[in-house]
Structures are given as C-alpha cells and as structure tokens.
Amino acid sequence: MDEVTASPAASAPLLTGTIPAALPRDSNLPALLTEQGTYTFSTLSTESRMIALALARLGVRKGTHVGVLLPNGPEWITTAWAVWQLGATLVPLNTLWTAPELGHALDLADVQLLVATPHFLRHDYASALDSLGIELDRRDAQRARFPCLHTIAWLSAAPVASAVSLAAEMRPLTERELEWLGALQDTIAATDPAAIFFTSGSEAEPKGVIHTHASILAAARGIADRLGLESSDRVWAYLPWFFAGGLVAGVVAPWLVHAAVISHAVFDAGKAISLMEQFQATTFFAWPHQAHAIIAHPDFSAARLRLCKGPGAQTDWAEILYGPNHRAVSSWGMTETGPMASTTAYSDPLEKRRTTHGRPLAGVELRVMDPETGRILPPNEEGELLVRGPTVMLRYCKRRWQDCFDRQGFFHTGDRGWIDRDGYLHFTGRIRDVIKTAGVSVSPSEIEAVLRGYPHVRAAAVVGANDPRRGQCIVAFVVAAPNASVGALDIIAWCRERLAAYKVPQYVFFVNDLPTLGSGKVHKAALAARANELLAQASTGSKS
C-alpha cells in the first residue's frame, strides 16, 4: 500500500510579508474591545509607534530580544506591535511562572530588554526578579547575573525610584521620526525571527520556539480562513497572549481580516458572559474548563449570545455554547507548528468537525511514521505525526536546525494519529502517554473520550500507574458534574460496555478538579504520581 502525505484542502496564497506591514495600521474600525473602552486599529498603532520610539531610546534595535511580562490588555499588544515595528524579537513571558521558571526563560531566550509590570493579581514580579539577583533599576548595564539583560522598563509605577519607566520615555513622534520608523520597517524580512514562544513544559523544562514573521502570518491566515472570520466578527480571546495559540489565533488571525478582539485580563464567568453579550461576540477562544464554567453560570443563556465560531467542535459543550447550527472547528497542533497545523473548516460537514482534526493548512504537509521502524505509513494506520511547512517554527532556541528536524525538514511531533483516505487527520494522543498494560498498548485519549461521554462526568484524565503483574494498570481521575450521584462502579460499567476489557480502568478516583500546567493542559505527570501514591496507600477507589 502506498504511503500517505496529507496535503491542504486548498492552496490558499501564503503570506510572505511582515507582521507590522500586515496589520491594519490606519483603520478606524474597532480593534480591541475592553471594559475600559474601545480601541481602534489607528489608536493602537499610534500608541505602538510611541512605544517603539521609547524602546529605541532604551537600546532596542533590529534583532533585540524584548521580553514582555504583562497581562492581556492594550498595553501588551501595543508593546508587541512596537517590538515588531523595530524588527526586534518578541519574547512573551508567562505571568503564572514562578521565579525559577521566569529565570529559565530569560536565560534561554537571551532577553536583552524586559517590559514588565511590578504586580498582577497575587503575583509579585518585582520580588521574583529581585530573588533572581536582577536589579530592579537595571539600565544600560552588563551584570554577572543574566548578563544579556541590560534594561528593565516598567510599564506602570516603577518599584524603585531609580528604575526605568516606559511611560516616561514616551511622547508623540515627529515627522522625521515617523519616516525613520517607516524606513526601519522596510529592512525587516519575512524570514526574520518575530517571536520566541515557550512550550508548556509538560514533559521537560519549557523550550523556546522561534517563529518568523512568515510562519506567524501563514498560521494566522490559515486559522482565519478555516474559522471563516470576517471583519464583522467579534472574537472573545481569553487565552493568554504569551501562548502562541492566544496571540496568533486569538489576535493576529482576527486582525488580518479587520475583526475586533474582546480583551478580558482576569477570567470570571459572569463577566465573560456580560462582555460577550455587550460586544456581540461571535467567536470564542478559551480553555475547556472556562467553557464549562460559562455554561454552568446562572446568567448563561445561549439565546443571549451570538457565539457560533471557534474551536471545540469535538467537545461536549460545543452545541450548548455555540448552538446546534454552530460552525465550530476542531484542530491539531502545538507551539512548534504555529500553533494550528491541521484544522477542519467551518464549512465542513458537522460529522467531520466532530470526529476529525481536519486537513493541513495551506502549504503544510503531514506524514504518519512508524516510530519503531521509521517507515512512512499508509492511510488509516496510526503512528507518529510528522509536519513541515510555512507555519512550522524556525528552530528551538540554542539548538541547531538539524537537531530540530529530520533530513527532509519534517518536525517529529511526538504526537500519535492517523490520516484517513480523505486526507483528514485523527489525533489520538502523545506517544509517551501510551499505557503498556499486560503487554498491550492502550491510548488514554480513547478511554478519556468514553469517560467524557458519561452523562454525569464533567472532565476526566487517564494515566498509567505501576503494577507488579501488568507493568502498568489503568487509572482514571474523574470530575463529576455538580450534585451528580455517580460511583466508581458506574464508571467502570459504562466503560465495559464501550471498550475492550483490557482498556477498562482498573481504578477510578473522583477529584474536584484536574491539575493543569500554565498552558491549561492536564498535568499528566502529577496525576501519575498521585495514582502511584494512592495505590501504595492501600488502593483507595474501586478496582474492576
């Protein structure tokens, strides 16, 4: 049987320009909708030019790595826009990180100038930086600790009087300065690095993923096309912008078609409903647990909202949130791939959107490889997913290209899946997630899908735990719906009716919530450790 390489459904033109050239700079259409007010593209562009000039005065040049440690909001996106106008490289930093995690990112990405806020919610970034040995008033200096970092520019009130205030450096541009900034943008190439995003760190320390202007634009255009975004759309984009998914899919993709983004820095289900109703949101980007929280809120009513687009077509909440005639899509990808490399289209039949992860974006190629033999597999055979194309990263920080890709330029994702004869991808899980029980490989995602189908289950995660007889046993952690009366035996009986006997969980534990990483992904390593701990404590739970 012939090998298969999935190709895009349509050959949409690829963008080869730069992000500042692609964004609608002079438009008076609404770009950002917030509780504090509405910002047009023109307003944000003017603000970004003032920030760009201020950053230039502080030593930012083409190629400078600029870290951004801010919550979602107008200041975040205007700073990013300013960085891109200078031809510098944006380094979005996770606002949930601890001091050691922040230090790892600053060092790995060689951040040279950091734009930060001293505090956000319960997070004290000034104290975190101080604990790392970074002077809060660092400016134009090379120090023993983090020598690349020469300046910290504080967005809001500086934590010490001698520190650099970005606001104090800002002022309107003269005509000559505008001309200089325009000329500088002409020197930026599509292949220049535009951003360094960090992976979730689910299997190791977060890696720095370098994306170019071209890869970000190719991904954003593909996402806008597959979601069917138009200038009339209003996109509720709660995903943090320090993630590729939050920035590329939640902001850049809508802005390429002049659609407005609704910004909400701190999640609250009631406030989210109010903002989506106020601004007539059509498109939804958020974590699954936030979708559940919105649906469970007493103020929620699908009739009050206009939502019909966004990811999540395969979920149990899509029809409730979007309505029965929704145009939601399903997708697959990761930080390294742009983030979405394969996506169903809003116009695909609902069955395709519910049961597959779509076809590759324009120019992207997918292959399925046997991880044991390296053989490229034919349709309907499961293996490791390999991807190459215009949305894929340039490389990892401080790693050679040949250490990131194979000789043909394919990135080996570590994800498992198969491609059907129509070219649609079916993602099945991570290779390392496979549970080896009694000599048989079992996919946790298959079991999790069955568990989520139980009427009283809100969320579920499956891991392997140590077992002296089987090698590993299957353990399910289940979050039941509020006030639901359900026990382990009910769950096991449900699974027995729908799964082969060797795939049925041996143990079921009920929890209030699943632990997550900063990316929102379930923290499987923590659950596996907890499973081993519980079983060692005399097997709390029910055994099949």
PDB file of N, CA, C and O in Angstrom, residues 108-169:
ATOM      1  N   LEU A 108      17.270  31.377  28.672  1.00  0.00           N
ATOM      2  CA  LEU A 108      17.199  30.589  27.446  1.00  0.00           C
ATOM      3  C   LEU A 108      17.006  31.479  26.218  1.00  0.00           C
ATOM      4  O   LEU A 108      17.628  31.261  25.171  1.00  0.00           O
ATOM      5  N   ALA A 109      16.154  32.498  26.355  1.00  0.00           N
ATOM      6  CA  ALA A 109      15.842  33.369  25.216  1.00  0.00           C
ATOM      7  C   ALA A 109      16.792  34.563  25.103  1.00  0.00           C
ATOM      8  O   ALA A 109      16.634  35.376  24.193  1.00  0.00           O
ATOM      9  N   ASP A 110      17.770  34.653  25.990  1.00  0.00           N
ATOM     10  CA  ASP A 110      18.710  35.785  25.958  1.00  0.00           C
ATOM     11  C   ASP A 110      17.970  37.118  25.883  1.00  0.00           C
ATOM     12  O   ASP A 110      18.265  37.984  25.035  1.00  0.00           O
ATOM     13  N   VAL A 111      16.997  37.307  26.776  1.00  0.00           N
ATOM     14  CA  VAL A 111      16.233  38.555  26.794  1.00  0.00           C
ATOM     15  C   VAL A 111      17.166  39.710  27.134  1.00  0.00           C
ATOM     16  O   VAL A 111      17.912  39.661  28.110  1.00  0.00           O
ATOM     17  N   GLN A 112      17.116  40.750  26.300  1.00  0.00           N
ATOM     18  CA  GLN A 112      18.007  41.903  26.468  1.00  0.00           C
ATOM     19  C   GLN A 112      17.317  43.095  27.112  1.00  0.00           C
ATOM     20  O   GLN A 112      17.939  43.862  27.833  1.00  0.00           O
ATOM     21  N   LEU A 113      16.043  43.257  26.821  1.00  0.00           N
ATOM     22  CA  LEU A 113      15.253  44.291  27.483  1.00  0.00           C
ATOM     23  C   LEU A 113      13.933  43.677  27.896  1.00  0.00           C
ATOM     24  O   LEU A 113      13.314  42.951  27.114  1.00  0.00           O
ATOM     25  N   LEU A 114      13.530  43.962  29.125  1.00  0.00           N
ATOM     26  CA  LEU A 114      12.296  43.398  29.659  1.00  0.00           C
ATOM     27  C   LEU A 114      11.303  44.515  29.938  1.00  0.00           C
ATOM     28  O   LEU A 114      11.621  45.478  30.649  1.00  0.00           O
ATOM     29  N   VAL A 115      10.092  44.399  29.361  1.00  0.00           N
ATOM     30  CA  VAL A 115       8.985  45.291  29.690  1.00  0.00           C
ATOM     31  C   VAL A 115       8.096  44.540  30.665  1.00  0.00           C
ATOM     32  O   VAL A 115       7.596  43.449  30.346  1.00  0.00           O
ATOM     33  N   ALA A 116       7.911  45.100  31.864  1.00  0.00           N
ATOM     34  CA  ALA A 116       7.206  44.347  32.907  1.00  0.00           C
ATOM     35  C   ALA A 116       6.301  45.257  33.721  1.00  0.00           C
ATOM     36  O   ALA A 116       6.457  46.487  33.731  1.00  0.00           O
ATOM     37  N   THR A 117       5.360  44.630  34.410  1.00  0.00           N
ATOM     38  CA  THR A 117       4.569  45.306  35.428  1.00  0.00           C
ATOM     39  C   THR A 117       5.020  44.753  36.773  1.00  0.00           C
ATOM     40  O   THR A 117       5.358  43.563  36.870  1.00  0.00           O
ATOM     41  N   PRO A 118       5.058  45.571  37.813  1.00  0.00           N
ATOM     42  CA  PRO A 118       5.564  45.067  39.102  1.00  0.00           C
ATOM     43  C   PRO A 118       4.705  43.961  39.705  1.00  0.00           C
ATOM     44  O   PRO A 118       5.231  43.024  40.300  1.00  0.00           O
ATOM     45  N   HIS A 119       3.374  44.076  39.537  1.00  0.00           N
ATOM     46  CA  HIS A 119       2.460  43.118  40.149  1.00  0.00           C
ATOM     47  C   HIS A 119       1.295  42.842  39.214  1.00  0.00           C
ATOM     48  O   HIS A 119       0.914  43.685  38.403  1.00  0.00           O
ATOM     49  N   PHE A 120       0.727  41.664  39.358  1.00  0.00           N
ATOM     50  CA  PHE A 120      -0.541  41.344  38.703  1.00  0.00           C
ATOM     51  C   PHE A 120      -1.228  40.277  39.545  1.00  0.00           C
ATOM     52  O   PHE A 120      -0.660  39.213  39.799  1.00  0.00           O
ATOM     53  N   LEU A 121      -2.446  40.602  40.005  1.00  0.00           N
ATOM     54  CA  LEU A 121      -3.178  39.733  40.921  1.00  0.00           C
ATOM     55  C   LEU A 121      -2.275  39.424  42.120  1.00  0.00           C
ATOM     56  O   LEU A 121      -1.732  40.308  42.743  1.00  0.00           O
ATOM     57  N   ARG A 122      -2.063  38.148  42.436  1.00  0.00           N
ATOM     58  CA  ARG A 122      -1.227  37.795  43.596  1.00  0.00           C
ATOM     59  C   ARG A 122       0.243  37.628  43.216  1.00  0.00           C
ATOM     60  O   ARG A 122       1.068  37.274  44.071  1.00  0.00           O
ATOM     61  N   HIS A 123       0.577  37.876  41.979  1.00  0.00           N
ATOM     62  CA  HIS A 123       1.941  37.667  41.512  1.00  0.00           C
ATOM     63  C   HIS A 123       2.769  38.938  41.691  1.00  0.00           C
ATOM     64  O   HIS A 123       2.372  40.027  41.263  1.00  0.00           O
ATOM     65  N   ASP A 124       3.926  38.786  42.323  1.00  0.00           N
ATOM     66  CA  ASP A 124       4.835  39.897  42.584  1.00  0.00           C
ATOM     67  C   ASP A 124       6.072  39.696  41.724  1.00  0.00           C
ATOM     68  O   ASP A 124       7.022  39.010  42.107  1.00  0.00           O
ATOM     69  N   TYR A 125       6.077  40.302  40.537  1.00  0.00           N
ATOM     70  CA  TYR A 125       7.180  40.101  39.603  1.00  0.00           C
ATOM     71  C   TYR A 125       8.436  40.857  40.042  1.00  0.00           C
ATOM     72  O   TYR A 125       9.554  40.409  39.782  1.00  0.00           O
ATOM     73  N   ALA A 126       8.254  41.985  40.698  1.00  0.00           N
ATOM     74  CA  ALA A 126       9.410  42.722  41.192  1.00  0.00           C
ATOM     75  C   ALA A 126      10.177  41.868  42.202  1.00  0.00           C
ATOM     76  O   ALA A 126      11.410  41.772  42.142  1.00  0.00           O
ATOM     77  N   SER A 127       9.465  41.226  43.109  1.00  0.00           N
ATOM     78  CA  SER A 127      10.121  40.365  44.091  1.00  0.00           C
ATOM     79  C   SER A 127      10.756  39.151  43.423  1.00  0.00           C
ATOM     80  O   SER A 127      11.838  38.709  43.817  1.00  0.00           O
ATOM     81  N   ALA A 128      10.078  38.620  42.395  1.00  0.00           N
ATOM     82  CA  ALA A 128      10.619  37.456  41.693  1.00  0.00           C
ATOM     83  C   ALA A 128      11.947  37.808  41.020  1.00  0.00           C
ATOM     84  O   ALA A 128      12.927  37.059  41.113  1.00  0.00           O
ATOM     85  N   LEU A 129      11.992  38.958  40.345  1.00  0.00           N
ATOM     86  CA  LEU A 129      13.227  39.378  39.680  1.00  0.00           C
ATOM     87  C   LEU A 129      14.323  39.658  40.703  1.00  0.00           C
ATOM     88  O   LEU A 129      15.481  39.299  40.505  1.00  0.00           O
ATOM     89  N   ASP A 130      13.949  40.295  41.804  1.00  0.00           N
ATOM     90  CA  ASP A 130      14.912  40.581  42.853  1.00  0.00           C
ATOM     91  C   ASP A 130      15.503  39.293  43.419  1.00  0.00           C
ATOM     92  O   ASP A 130      16.712  39.209  43.681  1.00  0.00           O
ATOM     93  N   SER A 131      14.657  38.266  43.583  1.00  0.00           N
ATOM     94  CA  SER A 131      15.142  36.985  44.107  1.00  0.00           C
ATOM     95  C   SER A 131      16.102  36.288  43.149  1.00  0.00           C
ATOM     96  O   SER A 131      16.898  35.444  43.569  1.00  0.00           O
ATOM     97  N   LEU A 132      16.032  36.647  41.879  1.00  0.00           N
ATOM     98  CA  LEU A 132      16.932  36.081  40.881  1.00  0.00           C
ATOM     99  C   LEU A 132      18.251  36.854  40.800  1.00  0.00           C
ATOM    100  O   LEU A 132      19.136  36.500  40.015  1.00  0.00           O
ATOM    101  N   GLY A 133      18.366  37.891  41.595  1.00  0.00           N
ATOM    102  CA  GLY A 133      19.581  38.704  41.562  1.00  0.00           C
ATOM    103  C   GLY A 133      19.574  39.745  40.466  1.00  0.00           C
ATOM    104  O   GLY A 133      20.632  40.242  40.061  1.00  0.00           O
ATOM    105  N   ILE A 134      18.387  40.090  39.960  1.00  0.00           N
ATOM    106  CA  ILE A 134      18.258  41.098  38.900  1.00  0.00           C
ATOM    107  C   ILE A 134      17.857  42.429  39.528  1.00  0.00           C
ATOM    108  O   ILE A 134      16.802  42.536  40.162  1.00  0.00           O
ATOM    109  N   GLU A 135      18.690  43.440  39.352  1.00  0.00           N
ATOM    110  CA  GLU A 135      18.405  44.753  39.922  1.00  0.00           C
ATOM    111  C   GLU A 135      17.169  45.361  39.263  1.00  0.00           C
ATOM    112  O   GLU A 135      17.040  45.359  38.047  1.00  0.00           O
ATOM    113  N   LEU A 136      16.270  45.897  40.066  1.00  0.00           N
ATOM    114  CA  LEU A 136      15.016  46.431  39.546  1.00  0.00           C
ATOM    115  C   LEU A 136      15.220  47.731  38.775  1.00  0.00           C
ATOM    116  O   LEU A 136      14.339  48.155  38.023  1.00  0.00           O
ATOM    117  N   ASP A 137      16.390  48.364  38.957  1.00  0.00           N
ATOM    118  CA  ASP A 137      16.678  49.594  38.217  1.00  0.00           C
ATOM    119  C   ASP A 137      17.751  49.360  37.154  1.00  0.00           C
ATOM    120  O   ASP A 137      18.453  50.284  36.753  1.00  0.00           O
ATOM    121  N   ARG A 138      17.850  48.107  36.694  1.00  0.00           N
ATOM    122  CA  ARG A 138      18.892  47.793  35.706  1.00  0.00           C
ATOM    123  C   ARG A 138      18.666  48.600  34.425  1.00  0.00           C
ATOM    124  O   ARG A 138      17.570  48.608  33.866  1.00  0.00           O
ATOM    125  N   ARG A 139      19.736  49.253  33.969  1.00  0.00           N
ATOM    126  CA  ARG A 139      19.659  50.040  32.726  1.00  0.00           C
ATOM    127  C   ARG A 139      21.058  50.173  32.133  1.00  0.00           C
ATOM    128  O   ARG A 139      22.003  50.559  32.821  1.00  0.00           O
ATOM    129  N   ASP A 140      21.152  49.846  30.863  1.00  0.00           N
ATOM    130  CA  ASP A 140      22.407  50.003  30.115  1.00  0.00           C
ATOM    131  C   ASP A 140      23.589  49.375  30.844  1.00  0.00           C
ATOM    132  O   ASP A 140      24.667  49.962  30.914  1.00  0.00           O
ATOM    133  N   ALA A 141      23.383  48.204  31.393  1.00  0.00           N
ATOM    134  CA  ALA A 141      24.463  47.604  32.177  1.00  0.00           C
ATOM    135  C   ALA A 141      24.575  46.121  31.874  1.00  0.00           C
ATOM    136  O   ALA A 141      23.591  45.446  31.593  1.00  0.00           O
ATOM    137  N   GLN A 142      25.808  45.620  31.956  1.00  0.00           N
ATOM    138  CA  GLN A 142      26.035  44.187  31.854  1.00  0.00           C
ATOM    139  C   GLN A 142      26.424  43.703  33.241  1.00  0.00           C
ATOM    140  O   GLN A 142      27.402  44.161  33.822  1.00  0.00           O
ATOM    141  N   ARG A 143      25.636  42.782  33.772  1.00  0.00           N
ATOM    142  CA  ARG A 143      25.844  42.309  35.132  1.00  0.00           C
ATOM    143  C   ARG A 143      26.230  40.835  35.129  1.00  0.00           C
ATOM    144  O   ARG A 143      26.047  40.127  34.135  1.00  0.00           O
ATOM    145  N   ALA A 144      26.699  40.372  36.267  1.00  0.00           N
ATOM    146  CA  ALA A 144      27.122  38.973  36.379  1.00  0.00           C
ATOM    147  C   ALA A 144      25.929  38.031  36.257  1.00  0.00           C
ATOM    148  O   ALA A 144      26.033  36.956  35.653  1.00  0.00           O
ATOM    149  N   ARG A 145      24.814  38.412  36.847  1.00  0.00           N
ATOM    150  CA  ARG A 145      23.605  37.597  36.752  1.00  0.00           C
ATOM    151  C   ARG A 145      22.801  38.047  35.543  1.00  0.00           C
ATOM    152  O   ARG A 145      22.490  39.213  35.393  1.00  0.00           O
ATOM    153  N   PHE A 146      22.463  37.130  34.661  1.00  0.00           N
ATOM    154  CA  PHE A 146      21.719  37.419  33.435  1.00  0.00           C
ATOM    155  C   PHE A 146      22.391  38.559  32.654  1.00  0.00           C
ATOM    156  O   PHE A 146      21.823  39.646  32.485  1.00  0.00           O
ATOM    157  N   PRO A 147      23.591  38.335  32.176  1.00  0.00           N
ATOM    158  CA  PRO A 147      24.351  39.413  31.526  1.00  0.00           C
ATOM    159  C   PRO A 147      23.709  39.951  30.257  1.00  0.00           C
ATOM    160  O   PRO A 147      23.962  41.102  29.879  1.00  0.00           O
ATOM    161  N   CYS A 148      22.888  39.147  29.581  1.00  0.00           N
ATOM    162  CA  CYS A 148      22.223  39.652  28.363  1.00  0.00           C
ATOM    163  C   CYS A 148      21.210  40.741  28.687  1.00  0.00           C
ATOM    164  O   CYS A 148      20.963  41.637  27.882  1.00  0.00           O
ATOM    165  N   LEU A 149      20.583  40.639  29.861  1.00  0.00           N
ATOM    166  CA  LEU A 149      19.508  41.568  30.223  1.00  0.00           C
ATOM    167  C   LEU A 149      20.114  42.897  30.650  1.00  0.00           C
ATOM    168  O   LEU A 149      20.615  43.053  31.766  1.00  0.00           O
ATOM    169  N   HIS A 150      20.051  43.905  29.764  1.00  0.00           N
ATOM    170  CA  HIS A 150      20.685  45.177  30.087  1.00  0.00           C
ATOM    171  C   HIS A 150      19.723  46.194  30.682  1.00  0.00           C
ATOM    172  O   HIS A 150      20.149  47.119  31.389  1.00  0.00           O
ATOM    173  N   THR A 151      18.395  46.049  30.421  1.00  0.00           N
ATOM    174  CA  THR A 151      17.447  47.069  30.887  1.00  0.00           C
ATOM    175  C   THR A 151      16.109  46.439  31.244  1.00  0.00           C
ATOM    176  O   THR A 151      15.628  45.535  30.545  1.00  0.00           O
ATOM    177  N   ILE A 152      15.500  46.937  32.323  1.00  0.00           N
ATOM    178  CA  ILE A 152      14.106  46.634  32.647  1.00  0.00           C
ATOM    179  C   ILE A 152      13.316  47.926  32.531  1.00  0.00           C
ATOM    180  O   ILE A 152      13.660  48.935  33.161  1.00  0.00           O
ATOM    181  N   ALA A 153      12.290  47.924  31.706  1.00  0.00           N
ATOM    182  CA  ALA A 153      11.409  49.082  31.550  1.00  0.00           C
ATOM    183  C   ALA A 153      10.063  48.733  32.173  1.00  0.00           C
ATOM    184  O   ALA A 153       9.381  47.817  31.698  1.00  0.00           O
ATOM    185  N   TRP A 154       9.711  49.425  33.237  1.00  0.00           N
ATOM    186  CA  TRP A 154       8.464  49.126  33.952  1.00  0.00           C
ATOM    187  C   TRP A 154       7.311  49.860  33.293  1.00  0.00           C
ATOM    188  O   TRP A 154       7.384  51.056  33.042  1.00  0.00           O
ATOM    189  N   LEU A 155       6.248  49.124  33.032  1.00  0.00           N
ATOM    190  CA  LEU A 155       5.114  49.718  32.318  1.00  0.00           C
ATOM    191  C   LEU A 155       4.360  50.689  33.218  1.00  0.00           C
ATOM    192  O   LEU A 155       4.053  51.809  32.840  1.00  0.00           O
ATOM    193  N   SER A 156       4.029  50.222  34.412  1.00  0.00           N
ATOM    194  CA  SER A 156       3.309  51.072  35.354  1.00  0.00           C
ATOM    195  C   SER A 156       4.304  51.606  36.374  1.00  0.00           C
ATOM    196  O   SER A 156       5.513  51.589  36.139  1.00  0.00           O
ATOM    197  N   ALA A 157       3.830  52.066  37.512  1.00  0.00           N
ATOM    198  CA  ALA A 157       4.699  52.671  38.517  1.00  0.00           C
ATOM    199  C   ALA A 157       5.894  51.782  38.824  1.00  0.00           C
ATOM    200  O   ALA A 157       5.744  50.617  39.184  1.00  0.00           O
ATOM    201  N   ALA A 158       7.078  52.312  38.667  1.00  0.00           N
ATOM    202  CA  ALA A 158       8.294  51.537  38.895  1.00  0.00           C
ATOM    203  C   ALA A 158       8.420  51.184  40.371  1.00  0.00           C
ATOM    204  O   ALA A 158       8.046  51.975  41.245  1.00  0.00           O
ATOM    205  N   PRO A 159       8.940  49.997  40.678  1.00  0.00           N
ATOM    206  CA  PRO A 159       9.014  49.558  42.081  1.00  0.00           C
ATOM    207  C   PRO A 159      10.067  50.310  42.896  1.00  0.00           C
ATOM    208  O   PRO A 159      10.002  50.325  44.121  1.00  0.00           O
ATOM    209  N   VAL A 160      11.049  50.920  42.244  1.00  0.00           N
ATOM    210  CA  VAL A 160      12.042  51.755  42.941  1.00  0.00           C
ATOM    211  C   VAL A 160      12.208  53.046  42.150  1.00  0.00           C
ATOM    212  O   VAL A 160      12.044  53.074  40.930  1.00  0.00           O
ATOM    213  N   ALA A 161      12.540  54.126  42.849  1.00  0.00           N
ATOM    214  CA  ALA A 161      12.570  55.460  42.227  1.00  0.00           C
ATOM    215  C   ALA A 161      13.570  55.558  41.081  1.00  0.00           C
ATOM    216  O   ALA A 161      13.352  56.295  40.115  1.00  0.00           O
ATOM    217  N   SER A 162      14.646  54.789  41.166  1.00  0.00           N
ATOM    218  CA  SER A 162      15.695  54.886  40.151  1.00  0.00           C
ATOM    219  C   SER A 162      15.453  53.993  38.932  1.00  0.00           C
ATOM    220  O   SER A 162      16.254  53.981  37.995  1.00  0.00           O
ATOM    221  N   ALA A 163      14.344  53.268  38.948  1.00  0.00           N
ATOM    222  CA  ALA A 163      14.065  52.338  37.844  1.00  0.00           C
ATOM    223  C   ALA A 163      13.576  53.073  36.603  1.00  0.00           C
ATOM    224  O   ALA A 163      13.111  54.224  36.668  1.00  0.00           O
ATOM    225  N   VAL A 164      13.654  52.394  35.467  1.00  0.00           N
ATOM    226  CA  VAL A 164      13.223  52.965  34.186  1.00  0.00           C
ATOM    227  C   VAL A 164      11.710  52.836  34.048  1.00  0.00           C
ATOM    228  O   VAL A 164      11.145  51.750  34.218  1.00  0.00           O
ATOM    229  N   SER A 165      11.055  53.934  33.730  1.00  0.00           N
ATOM    230  CA  SER A 165       9.617  53.943  33.462  1.00  0.00           C
ATOM    231  C   SER A 165       9.410  54.085  31.957  1.00  0.00           C
ATOM    232  O   SER A 165       9.865  55.065  31.359  1.00  0.00           O
ATOM    233  N   LEU A 166       8.732  53.123  31.359  1.00  0.00           N
ATOM    234  CA  LEU A 166       8.492  53.194  29.918  1.00  0.00           C
ATOM    235  C   LEU A 166       7.624  54.397  29.572  1.00  0.00           C
ATOM    236  O   LEU A 166       7.852  55.080  28.574  1.00  0.00           O
ATOM    237  N   ALA A 167       6.637  54.677  30.432  1.00  0.00           N
ATOM    238  CA  ALA A 167       5.737  55.810  30.165  1.00  0.00           C
ATOM    239  C   ALA A 167       6.514  57.127  30.108  1.00  0.00           C
ATOM    240  O   ALA A 167       6.198  58.010  29.299  1.00  0.00           O
ATOM    241  N   ALA A 168       7.528  57.246  30.947  1.00  0.00           N
ATOM    242  CA  ALA A 168       8.305  58.489  30.971  1.00  0.00           C
ATOM    243  C   ALA A 168       9.117  58.682  29.705  1.00  0.00           C
ATOM    244  O   ALA A 168       9.509  59.809  29.371  1.00  0.00           O
ATOM    245  N   GLU A 169       9.370  57.587  28.994  1.00  0.00           N
ATOM    246  CA  GLU A 169      10.150  57.655  27.757  1.00  0.00           C
ATOM    247  C   GLU A 169       9.279  57.926  26.532  1.00  0.00           C
ATOM    248  O   GLU A 169       9.792  58.148  25.437  1.00  0.00           O
TER     249      GLU A 169
END
